[in-house]
Amino acid sequence: GEDVEQSLFLSVREGDSSVINCTYTDSSSTYLYWYKQEPGAGLQLLTYIFSNMDMKQDQRLTVLLNKKDKHLSLRIADTQTGDSAIYFCAEPFPFGGNTGKLIFGQGTTLQVKP
Amino acid sequence: DAGVTQSPTHLIKTRGQQVTLRCSPKSGHDTVSWYQQALGQGPQFIFQYYEEEERQRGNFPDRFSGHQFPNYSSELNVNALLLGDSALYLCASSPPGGAITEAFFGQGTRLTVV
């Protein structure tokens, strides 16, 4: 497909794990990114993964990459109410670097219930 | 360091009018990108400026134009406003080399066209 695709909404209980999924467009993308957007705020780069990796862990965040299926996921362990936000996956264009423009998915709204 | 600063934060314009949005990049950054984020959507790339030149452009009509000044700040101009131009306009700056992983976003300007 030509679009970066994400499911639109996820609701979890505080303390549970959250998994946000994304399908990106081009298998030659060498960097893939996850951004967080809180109400009234700009976009914050949460983490990213380089395409020669299958997994990257950063504290409570785990990124999994399946290049064959062009599938990216973000797992948040021990989800807190402060994690409530919109999460965007993104890939760069040109696809093969870490410069240029970003192509974003529609965003997944994560709702964390106490 | 104030990070990326955008002004104004909100504004309301009438159809057919013209608008100018402003962005001051993070200190040390020389590249500025502009994105349009419609409600419920992911950001869409408008264009990128480097060395006072438009380096890359997304799929936006000529009504959208920009400028970069010698101090690296940038303006986004939109002529003949349409209701569909209502959106959050985000500016991102990146350092020499343009690495996306080193880029920062501003909080955005919320434009409402009535």
Coordinates of N, CA, C and O in Angstrom, one line a residue, chain A residues 31 33 35 37 40-43 45 48 88 92-94 98-102 104-107, chain B residues 33 35 37 40-45 48 56-58 88 90 97-101 105-107:
Chain A
Y31 N 15.2 3.5 8.6 CA 14.8 4.0 9.9 C 13.3 4.0 10.0 O 12.6 4.4 9.0
Y33 N 10.2 5.2 12.9 CA 10.1 6.1 14.1 C 8.8 5.9 14.8 O 7.8 5.7 14.1
Y35 N 6.4 8.4 17.3 CA 6.2 9.7 17.9 C 5.1 9.7 18.9 O 4.1 8.9 18.7
Q37 N 2.2 12.3 20.8 CA 1.6 13.6 20.8 C 0.6 13.7 21.9 O -0.4 13.0 21.9
G40 N -2.4 19.5 23.0 CA -1.8 20.9 23.1 C -0.3 20.9 22.9 O 0.3 21.9 23.1
A41 N 0.3 19.7 22.5 CA 1.7 19.7 22.4 C 2.1 19.2 21.0 O 1.3 18.7 20.3
G42 N 3.4 19.5 20.7 CA 3.9 19.1 19.4 C 4.2 17.6 19.4 O 3.8 16.9 20.4
L43 N 4.9 17.2 18.5 CA 5.3 15.8 18.4 C 6.7 15.5 19.1 O 7.6 16.3 18.9
L45 N 9.7 12.7 19.5 CA 10.3 11.4 19.1 C 10.5 10.5 20.3 O 11.2 10.9 21.2
Y48 N 13.2 5.0 17.9 CA 13.3 4.7 16.5 C 14.1 3.4 16.5 O 14.7 2.9 17.4
F88 N 2.2 8.0 16.8 CA 2.3 7.9 15.4 C 3.6 7.1 15.0 O 4.6 7.3 15.6
P92 N 10.8 7.7 6.8 CA 11.3 8.8 6.1 C 11.2 8.7 4.6 O 11.0 7.5 4.1
F93 N 11.2 9.7 3.9 CA 11.3 9.7 2.4 C 12.3 10.8 2.0 O 12.1 11.9 2.4
P94 N 13.4 10.4 1.3 CA 13.7 9.1 0.7 C 13.8 8.0 1.7 O 14.2 8.2 2.9
N98 N 18.0 8.8 6.9 CA 17.5 9.4 8.2 C 17.3 10.9 7.9 O 17.5 11.7 8.9
T99 N 17.1 11.3 6.7 CA 16.8 12.7 6.4 C 15.6 12.8 5.5 O 15.0 11.8 5.1
G100 N 15.2 14.1 5.2 CA 14.1 14.3 4.3 C 12.8 14.5 5.1 O 12.8 14.9 6.2
K101 N 11.7 14.1 4.4 CA 10.4 14.3 5.1 C 10.0 13.0 5.8 O 10.5 11.9 5.6
L102 N 9.0 13.2 6.7 CA 8.4 12.0 7.4 C 7.1 11.7 6.8 O 6.3 12.6 6.5
F104 N 3.7 10.0 8.0 CA 3.1 9.5 9.2 C 1.9 8.6 9.0 O 1.2 8.8 8.0
G105 N 1.7 7.8 9.9 CA 0.4 7.1 10.0 C -0.7 8.0 10.5 O -0.4 9.2 10.9
Q106 N -1.9 7.5 10.6 CA -3.0 8.3 11.1 C -3.0 8.5 12.6 O -3.7 9.4 13.2
G107 N -2.2 7.7 13.3 CA -2.1 7.9 14.8 C -3.0 6.9 15.5 O -4.2 6.6 15.1
Chain B
S33 N 11.2 22.3 8.5 CA 10.1 21.6 7.8 C 8.8 22.0 8.3 O 8.6 22.2 9.5
Y35 N 4.6 21.0 8.5 CA 3.6 19.9 8.3 C 2.2 20.5 8.6 O 2.1 21.3 9.5
Q37 N -1.5 19.2 10.0 CA -2.2 18.1 10.7 C -3.6 18.4 10.8 O -4.0 19.2 11.7
G40 N -7.7 14.6 13.6 CA -7.9 13.1 13.5 C -6.9 12.5 12.5 O -7.1 11.3 12.2
Q41 N -6.0 13.2 11.9 CA -5.1 12.7 10.9 C -3.6 12.8 11.4 O -3.3 13.5 12.4
G42 N -2.8 12.1 10.7 CA -1.3 12.3 11.0 C -0.8 13.5 10.2 O -1.5 14.0 9.3
P43 N 0.3 14.1 10.6 CA 0.8 15.2 9.9 C 1.2 14.9 8.5 O 1.7 13.8 8.2
Q44 N 1.0 15.9 7.6 CA 1.3 15.7 6.2 C 2.4 16.8 5.9 O 2.2 18.0 6.2
F45 N 3.4 16.3 5.2 CA 4.6 17.2 4.9 C 4.2 18.2 3.8 O 3.6 17.9 2.8
Q48 N 10.2 21.7 3.0 CA 11.4 21.9 3.8 C 12.3 22.9 3.2 O 12.5 23.0 2.0
Q56 N 12.5 20.4 -0.6 CA 11.6 19.3 -0.8 C 10.2 19.8 -0.6 O 10.0 20.6 0.3
R57 N 9.3 19.3 -1.4 CA 7.9 19.8 -1.3 C 7.0 18.6 -1.3 O 7.2 17.6 -2.1
G58 N 5.9 18.7 -0.5 CA 4.9 17.6 -0.5 C 3.8 18.0 -1.5 O 3.9 18.9 -2.3
L88 N -3.8 22.0 12.4 CA -2.7 22.3 13.2 C -1.5 22.3 12.3 O -1.2 21.3 11.6
L90 N 2.5 22.4 12.0 CA 3.7 22.1 12.8 C 4.9 22.4 12.1 O 5.0 22.2 10.9
G97 N 23.0 18.6 8.5 CA 23.0 17.2 8.2 C 21.6 16.7 8.1 O 21.3 15.7 7.4
G98 N 20.7 17.4 8.8 CA 19.2 17.1 8.6 C 18.7 15.8 9.2 O 17.7 15.3 8.8
A99 N 19.4 15.3 10.2 CA 19.0 14.0 10.8 C 17.6 14.1 11.4 O 17.4 14.9 12.3
I100 N 16.7 13.2 11.0 CA 15.4 13.2 11.6 C 15.4 12.9 13.0 O 14.6 13.4 13.8
T101 N 16.3 12.0 13.4 CA 16.4 11.6 14.8 C 16.9 12.7 15.7 O 16.8 12.6 16.9
F105 N 10.1 19.2 17.1 CA 8.9 19.9 16.6 C 8.4 21.0 17.6 O 8.6 20.9 18.8
G106 N 7.8 22.0 17.0 CA 7.2 23.0 17.8 C 5.8 22.6 18.2 O 5.4 21.5 17.8
Q107 N 5.2 23.4 19.0 CA 3.8 23.0 19.6 C 2.7 23.3 18.5 O 1.6 22.9 18.7

